[in-house]
Amino acid sequence: MSDYQPASTSRILTPAESRRVDWQQLNAEKINRPVITYWQGARRWLLKNPIAVFAMILLLVLILLILIGPGLSGAEYIKINAAAKNTAPNAIYWFGTDTLGRDLWSRVWIGARLSLLIALACSAIKLVVGCAYGGIMAYFGGKVDLIMMRIIEILDSFPYLLITLLIMMVIGKNVAGLLTAMCLTSWVSTARQVRGQLMQLRESEYVQASQMLGANPAHIIIKHLLPNTVSILILDLCSSIPDYIFTEASLSFLGMGLSGDVISLGVLISDGKAKMQFYPFQLLFPAAVLCIAVLAFNMLGDGLRDALDPRTIE
Amino acid sequence: MKVFRYLIKRLLIALITLYIIATATFFLLALTPGDALSARVEKLPDQVTERLYEKYGLDKPVMERYLITMKGLLHGDFGESIIYEGQTVQDIIAEKGPVSARLGLQQMILGVGVGLLLGILAAVKKGKFWDYFVVVLAILLISVPNLIFALLLQMVFAARLKWFPVIGWPSAGQWFSGWKYTVLPTLAGCFGYIAAYSRLLKASMLDVMNQDYVLTAESKGLTHREVILHHVLRNSMIPIITRLPMTVAMCITGSFFIESVFSIPGLGLYYVNAVAAQDVPIVMGETVIIAALYIFVVFITDILYTIVDPRIRISGGKR
């Protein structure tokens, strides 16, 4: 009996750690296995997941290319080269050139840089506002909670894209307009989640037990409320970043996003669409980078969902 | 009586919500620099310009226009389009609505159908090849935005292979004719549904499969097929049924990107153009109608929950 090992425990612990203890040495109070924290456990599960590891490598490569990519090819992204218009990909222009003879490789990475920055900024705003709003709702409860919930319900009923378009018209087709438009209603889902999680945690037995044992509020917040909420926020971040990248691209594509000399993936896709029948590579490269970025975030998010929620581990 | 009070409360909240949305839309439009006529009157003499502004009431101060618009909304009168003379919102919805609705419904039927089948496959074959196949497929389909799908399909099957028309939509006999035009837009839009619904059904089925009554059914000696069909599938439909109304609503209001890529004269594309041209009556009308549709759908969804799952009661008030 003693050398029987269930598959699931041997996957997160080394065989030595997960060994069964002989009943003769049994001491019910003693914990025989090393205690690992929540985050250690999450990291273990994440690294055991090949898809998540692949996603992380993909993301690292993407970020590296976004940082140093434009300089690699030696061609400048704004330099107009009239002699090399619409060149197919070759040794000098790795992704070819656009209609004005500008190097597409460096333009794609510059564009991806802006797209990712916008997505990160939006996600940060969404998280901060959502946490504050949700936290206040859960903390005060009662009437405050009720009124703030009504406001959320009203915001939820706004047709998202329509409001986004209107805001872009008012503020203008620039980065500030885009940030406002995309953040105005999207923090609502974060606030809902944070509120729900906090309410649930407050009622949970282990928090009550902790209170009974005389833990002070700071301990409860740091030890119980925060870790369980942070996991939700990380997941939220992983799903909202690709959403924002996509929304930015779509708005720019409709001609309602960024305009002027600004380069983003959406602007590049929109430019590429105009010439797609003759020079499909001008559309394919920015589109591929967008899809790979979104895919990487989605795969990482899926891996994190399993790793951060121990209840899904079977 | 509880149900009655609940309904009244929901109705009141819906009206207040609609009022706030209409007001917000109006003032956002009023804040936008320029107006619908500014492009048109550039070359006209001053007198004509004045008359034009008078005709559409754009010469009045903002607050007065707001009151007029709100009064009109109360009577269901959204006013006349400034860009397309003589057309009202109702005309436009009657004309463009079926186009968007047909496209949306085709996407939905194909996407939800395939998605549900894949979801069943993944749940039944859990841990085997088909499960992983569906998981990977779903994540790929979710990661490629439908805008990109639309462009790629258009590039390959329309521009290169010339199997289907590049852009356009059947004009006569809107519901069934000209299927060739609808193939690519339908495909481009259905992938998202496939991914979403296969994931949803798989998760729901796995959840149900862990229930005691499924164990009971298994131990009574029923065949696997019988258990899946009658015990698991039935009970795992709850999240699907409650999700469907929202999908239908999104279908009817149209898909901006796909309509834009394939130049389909639907509500979505029209709305984008109306916003760009600052056609106040049309934008107001469409926004309010779409918002009303959304609110109605959320309400229907809440009611559906209590019908398909009797364990949820209205008085709880929790979704």
XYZ file of C-alpha atoms in Angstrom:
633
model
C 0.000 0.000 0.000
C 2.804 2.386 0.865
C 4.231 2.660 -2.646
C 0.889 3.491 -4.237
C 0.963 6.955 -5.745
C -2.007 8.632 -7.317
C -1.155 10.302 -10.591
C -2.236 13.757 -9.617
C -0.052 14.209 -6.565
C 3.037 12.870 -8.259
C 2.581 15.538 -10.892
C 2.947 18.486 -8.560
C 5.264 16.997 -5.948
C 8.459 15.044 -6.322
C 8.122 11.339 -5.455
C 10.077 11.860 -2.238
C 7.779 14.633 -1.116
C 4.601 12.837 -2.002
C 5.464 9.521 -0.356
C 2.936 7.983 1.971
C 3.755 7.723 5.649
C 3.692 4.359 7.356
C 0.835 4.118 9.824
C 3.157 3.113 12.643
C 4.881 6.480 12.549
C 1.544 8.184 12.157
C 1.241 11.487 13.914
C -2.020 13.114 13.038
C -0.836 16.615 13.923
C 2.314 16.498 11.834
C 2.309 17.729 8.253
C 4.705 15.405 6.475
C 4.831 17.148 3.130
C 6.545 20.471 2.661
C 4.030 23.309 2.762
C 3.917 25.256 -0.472
C 2.256 28.627 -0.787
C -0.531 29.407 -3.171
C 1.810 31.158 -5.600
C 4.375 28.365 -5.527
C 1.625 25.934 -6.370
C 0.305 28.130 -9.135
C 3.782 28.481 -10.627
C 4.307 24.734 -10.544
C 1.034 24.083 -12.336
C 1.728 26.755 -14.904
C 5.169 25.382 -15.723
C 3.748 21.868 -16.023
C 1.368 23.100 -18.703
C 3.093 22.927 -22.099
C 0.579 25.262 -23.746
C 1.116 27.961 -21.120
C 4.895 27.640 -21.358
C 4.689 27.919 -25.128
C 2.498 31.020 -24.753
C 4.985 32.619 -22.381
C 7.878 31.988 -24.767
C 5.792 33.407 -27.612
C 5.022 36.513 -25.575
C 8.657 36.998 -24.640
C 9.702 36.779 -28.287
C 6.978 39.229 -29.265
C 7.959 41.718 -26.578
C 11.609 41.397 -27.542
C 10.766 42.079 -31.189
C 8.553 45.001 -30.224
C 11.452 46.477 -28.256
C 14.357 45.876 -30.623
C 12.640 44.692 -33.828
C 12.494 48.021 -35.676
C 16.263 48.476 -35.470
C 17.115 44.950 -36.619
C 16.419 45.264 -40.313
C 18.422 48.457 -40.693
C 15.602 50.141 -42.631
C 13.799 53.117 -41.118
C 10.061 52.960 -40.700
C 9.304 56.505 -41.824
C 11.815 56.757 -44.651
C 9.978 56.955 -47.941
C 11.791 55.115 -50.674
C 10.145 55.951 -54.004
C 12.283 53.404 -55.820
C 11.073 50.479 -53.703
C 7.282 50.808 -53.620
C 5.282 47.672 -52.833
C 8.368 45.458 -52.833
C 7.727 41.840 -51.941
C 9.570 40.541 -48.865
C 13.286 40.182 -49.553
C 16.681 40.339 -47.842
C 16.586 44.112 -47.248
C 12.884 44.521 -46.559
C 12.037 41.411 -44.544
C 8.294 42.017 -44.667
C 8.394 43.985 -47.921
C 7.483 47.653 -48.265
C 4.207 49.558 -48.356
C 2.756 51.803 -51.063
C 5.180 54.598 -50.206
C 8.197 52.308 -50.062
C 8.449 52.263 -46.265
C 9.883 49.202 -44.564
C 6.994 47.032 -43.370
C 9.046 44.984 -40.877
C 9.886 47.970 -38.720
C 6.418 49.467 -39.202
C 4.774 46.278 -37.963
C 6.806 46.277 -34.748
C 6.332 49.999 -34.179
C 2.609 49.454 -34.730
C 2.511 46.475 -32.393
C 4.311 48.597 -29.793
C 1.547 51.209 -29.823
C -1.233 48.605 -29.927
C 0.209 46.789 -26.923
C 0.821 50.025 -25.014
C -2.769 51.121 -25.569
C -4.031 47.708 -24.479
C -1.851 47.796 -21.359
C -2.922 51.338 -20.477
C -6.604 50.476 -20.928
C -6.229 47.318 -18.850
C -4.489 49.251 -16.086
C -7.272 51.844 -15.991
C -9.887 49.098 -16.081
C -8.286 47.249 -13.185
C -7.784 50.308 -10.992
C -11.272 51.703 -11.539
C -12.890 48.278 -11.353
C -11.109 47.369 -8.116
C -11.888 50.686 -6.463
C -15.530 50.589 -7.488
C -16.013 46.921 -6.659
C -14.106 47.294 -3.402
C -16.269 50.217 -2.285
C -19.423 48.276 -3.154
C -18.335 45.246 -1.181
C -17.004 47.297 1.749
C -20.025 49.511 2.329
C -22.749 47.149 1.135
C -26.383 48.033 1.759
C -27.729 51.204 0.113
C -24.383 52.239 -1.378
C -24.022 48.831 -2.946
C -27.554 48.977 -4.320
C -27.138 52.398 -5.923
C -23.738 51.569 -7.357
C -25.125 48.322 -8.745
C -27.893 50.276 -10.516
C -25.251 52.486 -12.124
C -23.441 49.368 -13.315
C -26.642 47.977 -14.765
C -27.272 51.193 -16.687
C -23.722 51.233 -18.042
C -24.123 47.595 -19.019
C -27.106 48.450 -21.193
C -25.160 50.971 -23.242
C -24.481 49.493 -26.659
C -20.714 49.245 -26.225
C -19.538 49.878 -29.748
C -21.987 52.691 -30.390
C -20.812 54.626 -27.356
C -17.209 53.983 -28.327
C -17.839 55.481 -31.744
C -19.578 58.531 -30.279
C -16.778 59.194 -27.791
C -14.195 58.926 -30.556
C -16.137 61.565 -32.466
C -16.253 63.923 -29.490
C -12.678 63.614 -28.249
C -11.079 63.042 -31.592
C -9.301 60.239 -33.362
C -6.227 60.186 -31.174
C -4.787 58.065 -28.391
C -6.579 60.020 -25.651
C -9.926 59.519 -27.385
C -9.250 55.850 -27.886
C -8.316 55.328 -24.224
C -11.416 57.140 -22.968
C -13.720 55.402 -25.388
C -12.441 51.919 -24.673
C -12.279 52.341 -20.887
C -15.556 54.134 -20.315
C -17.725 51.057 -19.882
C -15.301 48.133 -19.833
C -14.310 48.483 -16.153
C -17.812 47.380 -15.218
C -17.073 43.665 -15.558
C -14.002 43.969 -13.311
C -16.009 45.826 -10.671
C -18.691 43.126 -10.744
C -16.134 40.347 -10.361
C -14.222 42.051 -7.563
C -17.435 42.796 -5.673
C -18.694 39.242 -6.074
C -15.407 37.726 -4.986
C -15.025 39.988 -1.948
C -18.609 39.374 -0.836
C -18.107 35.641 -1.172
C -14.788 35.689 0.647
C -16.164 37.750 3.498
C -18.779 35.093 4.143
C -16.413 32.170 3.717
C -15.656 29.893 6.634
C -11.913 30.302 6.633
C -12.157 34.083 6.841
C -14.631 33.749 9.682
C -12.350 31.218 11.356
C -9.470 33.626 10.971
C -11.542 36.356 12.605
C -12.496 34.005 15.425
C -8.845 33.230 16.050
C -8.246 36.937 16.517
C -6.611 37.919 13.264
C -6.557 41.658 12.686
C -8.152 43.100 9.519
C -4.769 43.728 7.889
C -3.889 40.050 8.215
C -7.204 39.017 6.710
C -6.847 41.420 3.812
C -3.256 40.414 3.037
C -3.575 36.706 3.683
C -7.075 35.907 2.453
C -8.776 38.660 0.475
C -5.858 39.832 -1.637
C -4.475 36.544 -3.003
C -7.917 35.325 -3.970
C -8.773 38.587 -5.688
C -5.409 38.957 -7.386
C -5.930 35.673 -9.210
C -9.194 37.011 -10.630
C -7.488 40.235 -11.670
C -4.654 38.402 -13.417
C -7.174 36.403 -15.406
C -9.104 39.571 -16.186
C -5.903 41.185 -17.427
C -5.114 38.222 -19.660
C -8.507 38.320 -21.306
C -8.832 42.079 -21.564
C -5.491 42.773 -23.253
C -6.366 40.809 -26.407
C -9.834 42.391 -26.354
C -8.343 45.868 -26.364
C -5.816 45.010 -29.070
C -8.679 43.751 -31.184
C -10.996 46.697 -30.490
C -8.261 49.179 -31.346
C -7.561 47.358 -34.607
C -11.248 47.175 -35.522
C -11.918 50.843 -34.789
C -8.926 51.922 -36.834
C -10.126 49.631 -39.584
C -13.563 51.285 -39.634
C -11.825 54.650 -39.908
C -13.014 55.560 -36.425
C -9.781 54.780 -34.601
C -6.373 56.339 -34.777
C -5.570 58.477 -37.767
C -2.843 60.709 -39.018
C 0.776 59.642 -38.807
C 0.226 57.288 -35.891
C 1.028 53.645 -36.625
C -0.821 50.837 -34.892
C -1.626 47.306 -35.983
C -5.151 48.428 -36.840
C -3.895 51.263 -39.020
C -1.512 48.872 -40.810
C -4.259 46.291 -41.374
C -6.523 49.009 -42.676
C -3.792 50.224 -45.047
C -3.041 46.672 -46.118
C -6.682 46.005 -46.910
C -6.674 48.652 -49.604
C -3.950 46.823 -51.522
C -4.749 43.260 -50.544
C -5.649 42.075 -54.006
C -2.257 42.987 -55.442
C 0.097 42.902 -52.455
C -1.461 40.510 -49.933
C 1.681 40.513 -47.760
C 0.900 44.091 -46.709
C -2.234 42.793 -44.988
C -0.938 39.379 -43.929
C 2.042 40.472 -41.832
C 0.289 42.923 -39.503
C -2.733 40.595 -39.291
C -0.492 37.650 -38.387
C 1.309 39.620 -35.672
C -2.051 40.682 -34.231
C -3.352 37.108 -34.238
C -0.178 35.715 -32.657
C -0.277 38.318 -29.900
C -3.944 37.637 -29.163
C -3.356 33.882 -29.316
C -0.436 34.070 -26.887
C -2.466 36.043 -24.347
C -5.430 33.694 -24.694
C -3.305 30.569 -24.240
C -1.542 32.064 -21.249
C -4.903 33.057 -19.790
C -6.221 29.506 -20.167
C -3.126 28.105 -18.472
C -3.375 30.657 -15.676
C -7.038 29.878 -15.126
C -6.153 26.286 -14.299
C -3.059 27.196 -12.319
C -4.659 29.924 -10.211
C -7.808 28.054 -9.301
C -6.789 24.971 -7.313
C -10.380 23.766 -7.369
C -10.157 22.972 -11.083
C -7.247 20.619 -10.472
C -8.523 17.100 -10.564
C -47.893 39.458 -6.369
C -44.162 39.290 -5.907
C -43.779 38.561 -9.593
C -45.987 41.523 -10.493
C -43.982 43.913 -8.338
C -40.793 42.531 -9.813
C -42.048 43.191 -13.336
C -43.046 46.795 -12.509
C -39.653 47.413 -10.934
C -37.820 46.047 -13.951
C -39.931 48.157 -16.299
C -39.183 51.334 -14.333
C -35.454 50.638 -14.303
C -35.547 49.943 -18.021
C -37.258 53.284 -18.721
C -34.778 55.215 -16.590
C -31.898 53.445 -18.296
C -33.257 54.276 -21.735
C -33.728 57.907 -20.732
C -30.129 58.161 -19.521
C -28.799 56.506 -22.656
C -30.810 58.842 -24.904
C -29.646 61.899 -22.966
C -26.009 60.794 -23.020
C -26.179 60.129 -26.751
C -27.780 63.493 -27.441
C -25.202 65.501 -25.531
C -22.299 63.495 -26.934
C -23.551 64.353 -30.404
C -24.049 67.992 -29.405
C -20.476 68.134 -28.074
C -19.002 66.839 -31.315
C -17.422 69.626 -33.311
C -19.328 70.583 -36.468
C -22.758 69.303 -37.433
C -24.496 67.294 -40.094
C -25.037 70.284 -42.368
C -21.634 71.945 -42.188
C -20.218 69.955 -45.091
C -23.290 70.550 -47.246
C -23.701 74.290 -46.769
C -20.113 75.232 -47.444
C -20.774 76.433 -50.982
C -24.340 77.638 -50.480
C -25.353 81.275 -50.068
C -26.045 82.457 -46.528
C -29.797 82.683 -46.964
C -30.126 79.082 -48.087
C -27.887 77.989 -45.239
C -30.141 79.757 -42.762
C -33.229 78.128 -44.214
C -31.612 74.688 -44.087
C -30.637 75.102 -40.431
C -34.151 76.286 -39.675
C -35.668 73.285 -41.426
C -33.828 70.762 -39.246
C -34.073 72.909 -36.115
C -30.306 73.093 -35.817
C -30.470 76.886 -35.316
C -32.062 76.544 -31.891
C -30.018 76.390 -28.656
C -28.921 72.985 -27.410
C -31.372 72.730 -24.522
C -34.355 73.536 -26.708
C -33.250 70.907 -29.241
C -32.875 68.460 -26.392
C -36.459 69.041 -25.238
C -37.798 68.721 -28.784
C -35.867 65.479 -29.330
C -37.022 63.998 -26.036
C -40.660 64.914 -26.757
C -40.329 63.206 -30.112
C -38.821 60.090 -28.496
C -41.830 59.845 -26.175
C -44.098 59.550 -29.204
C -41.741 57.146 -30.963
C -40.957 59.905 -33.464
C -37.218 60.088 -33.977
C -37.340 62.677 -36.729
C -36.146 62.737 -40.274
C -32.669 61.902 -41.469
C -30.599 64.992 -42.260
C -28.392 63.204 -44.761
C -30.999 61.123 -46.589
C -33.939 63.435 -47.067
C -37.357 62.171 -46.137
C -36.166 58.969 -44.491
C -37.084 58.223 -40.892
C -35.425 55.780 -38.525
C -38.336 53.411 -38.931
C -37.886 53.380 -42.724
C -34.211 52.663 -42.348
C -34.684 49.866 -39.859
C -37.356 48.303 -42.050
C -34.973 48.484 -44.989
C -31.640 47.546 -43.381
C -32.899 45.362 -40.553
C -33.648 42.264 -42.630
C -30.203 42.407 -44.229
C -28.410 42.374 -40.893
C -30.885 39.897 -39.451
C -30.411 37.411 -42.293
C -26.646 37.592 -42.050
C -26.748 37.336 -38.265
C -29.172 34.429 -38.193
C -27.193 32.471 -40.783
C -24.026 33.016 -38.770
C -25.793 32.045 -35.587
C -27.466 28.884 -36.880
C -24.229 27.610 -38.407
C -21.991 28.753 -35.541
C -24.176 27.639 -32.637
C -25.010 24.337 -34.352
C -21.409 23.392 -35.055
C -20.309 24.765 -31.689
C -22.788 22.607 -29.772
C -21.801 19.475 -31.697
C -18.124 20.105 -30.991
C -18.928 20.781 -27.350
C -20.697 17.423 -26.994
C -17.815 15.694 -28.778
C -15.237 17.260 -26.464
C -17.178 16.419 -23.304
C -17.920 12.829 -24.293
C -14.352 12.154 -25.413
C -12.757 13.987 -22.500
C -9.004 13.494 -22.311
C -8.867 11.895 -25.753
C -7.803 13.260 -29.117
C -11.113 14.933 -29.995
C -11.177 16.784 -26.702
C -7.790 18.348 -27.354
C -8.756 18.982 -30.954
C -11.789 21.023 -29.877
C -9.837 22.853 -27.169
C -7.117 23.883 -29.619
C -9.624 24.758 -32.334
C -11.633 26.930 -29.956
C -8.588 28.848 -28.777
C -7.455 29.399 -32.378
C -10.904 30.585 -33.449
C -11.184 32.943 -30.479
C -7.761 34.409 -31.159
C -8.356 35.330 -34.768
C -10.726 38.313 -34.777
C -13.657 37.985 -37.173
C -12.403 41.071 -38.970
C -9.219 39.194 -39.945
C -11.208 36.091 -40.868
C -13.404 38.209 -43.108
C -10.419 39.793 -44.844
C -8.632 36.458 -45.313
C -11.717 34.701 -46.668
C -12.329 37.594 -49.011
C -8.735 37.546 -50.194
C -8.507 33.800 -50.783
C -11.960 32.682 -51.899
C -13.222 35.817 -53.599
C -10.214 37.705 -54.957
C -7.903 34.758 -55.739
C -10.071 31.725 -56.411
C -13.073 33.789 -57.592
C -15.522 31.252 -56.124
C -17.654 33.922 -54.524
C -18.319 37.622 -55.166
C -15.855 39.944 -53.419
C -18.451 42.318 -51.988
C -22.173 42.933 -52.158
C -25.463 41.517 -51.047
C -28.568 40.198 -52.852
C -30.966 43.083 -53.349
C -34.232 41.421 -54.340
C -35.994 38.746 -52.320
C -33.809 39.506 -49.362
C -34.308 36.363 -47.329
C -33.439 33.468 -49.589
C -31.924 34.605 -52.870
C -28.315 35.228 -53.774
C -26.814 32.730 -51.355
C -23.446 33.097 -53.065
C -23.072 36.572 -51.613
C -23.810 35.340 -48.119
C -21.359 32.424 -47.892
C -18.198 34.314 -46.974
C -19.763 36.828 -44.530
C -21.604 33.977 -42.829
C -18.436 31.916 -42.473
C -16.424 34.892 -41.229
C -18.925 35.601 -38.486
C -19.726 32.065 -37.332
C -16.278 31.129 -35.999
C -16.700 33.189 -32.859
C -19.953 31.412 -32.054
C -18.372 28.005 -32.672
C -15.597 28.749 -30.184
C -17.845 30.298 -27.548
C -20.607 27.706 -27.645
C -18.355 24.645 -27.806
C -16.501 25.855 -24.707
C -19.689 26.731 -22.884
C -21.395 23.405 -23.568
C -18.303 21.355 -22.757
C -17.835 23.053 -19.389
C -21.514 22.718 -18.600
C -21.644 19.032 -19.612
C -18.588 18.139 -17.542
C -20.227 19.867 -14.615
C -23.421 17.878 -15.012
C -21.529 14.608 -15.523
C -20.195 14.950 -11.966
C -23.698 15.123 -10.492
C -25.117 12.324 -8.399
C -28.130 11.768 -10.631
C -25.853 10.942 -13.532
C -24.071 8.391 -11.367
C -27.487 6.975 -10.447
C -28.454 6.724 -14.094
C -25.174 5.002 -14.928
C -25.556 2.526 -12.115
C -29.111 1.717 -13.125
C -27.455 0.217 -16.180
C -28.536 2.709 -18.829
C -26.371 2.879 -21.907
C -23.815 5.623 -22.132
C -25.699 7.109 -25.061
C -28.953 7.193 -23.122
C -27.317 8.907 -20.147
C -25.650 11.541 -22.303
C -28.768 12.276 -24.322
C -31.381 12.302 -21.583
C -29.644 13.074 -18.350
C -26.555 15.084 -19.198
C -27.462 17.024 -22.322
C -30.822 18.198 -21.050
C -29.429 19.607 -17.848
C -26.356 21.125 -19.408
C -28.488 23.211 -21.757
C -29.285 25.801 -19.081
C -26.313 28.096 -19.772
C -26.850 27.669 -23.510
C -30.518 28.624 -23.440
C -29.865 31.625 -21.261
C -27.055 32.788 -23.504
C -29.036 32.505 -26.738
C -31.210 35.643 -26.425
C -28.148 37.885 -26.230
C -26.706 36.180 -29.292
C -29.943 36.761 -31.198
C -29.937 40.444 -30.225
C -26.354 40.865 -31.382
C -27.258 39.154 -34.645
C -30.101 41.497 -35.404
C -28.127 44.637 -34.724
C -25.508 43.533 -37.161
C -21.796 43.131 -37.224
C -19.983 46.360 -37.990
C -16.763 44.835 -39.224
C -18.083 42.100 -41.437
C -20.634 44.452 -42.978
C -17.864 46.936 -43.580
C -15.490 44.389 -45.169
C -18.093 42.968 -47.533
C -19.957 46.271 -48.099
C -23.188 44.774 -46.862
C -25.934 47.414 -46.563
C -26.938 46.454 -43.020
C -27.687 48.308 -39.812
C -24.127 48.144 -38.491
C -22.483 49.773 -41.486
C -25.286 52.316 -41.712
C -24.851 53.278 -38.092
C -21.131 53.870 -38.494
C -21.810 56.123 -41.446
C -24.555 57.976 -39.584
C -22.223 58.636 -36.648
C -19.489 59.837 -38.976
C -21.962 62.196 -40.714
C -23.485 63.314 -37.388
C -26.972 62.500 -38.567
C -28.488 63.208 -35.147
C -32.034 61.799 -35.582
C -30.774 58.534 -37.044
C -28.049 58.010 -34.447
C -30.462 58.826 -31.613
C -33.112 56.521 -33.015
C -30.814 53.582 -33.638
C -29.080 53.923 -30.275
C -32.342 54.010 -28.348
C -33.853 51.127 -30.293
C -30.750 48.950 -29.950
C -30.459 49.774 -26.243
C -34.138 48.930 -25.756
C -33.563 45.626 -27.515
C -30.615 44.835 -25.238
C -32.557 45.677 -22.091
C -35.467 43.566 -23.273
C -33.133 40.660 -24.000
C -31.507 40.840 -20.570
C -34.992 40.772 -19.068
C -35.986 37.756 -21.167
C -32.770 36.038 -20.098
C -33.605 36.553 -16.430
C -37.073 35.128 -16.938
C -35.627 32.196 -18.880
C -33.355 31.308 -15.981
C -36.331 30.797 -13.693
C -38.150 28.751 -16.331
C -35.370 26.372 -17.317
C -34.001 26.066 -13.805
C -36.795 26.060 -11.241
C -34.211 26.182 -8.446
C -33.755 29.882 -9.186
C -36.584 32.045 -7.863
C -37.448 35.557 -8.896
C -37.682 36.787 -5.317
C -33.992 36.056 -4.837
C -33.310 38.832 -7.281
C -29.895 37.403 -8.030
C -28.731 36.519 -11.472
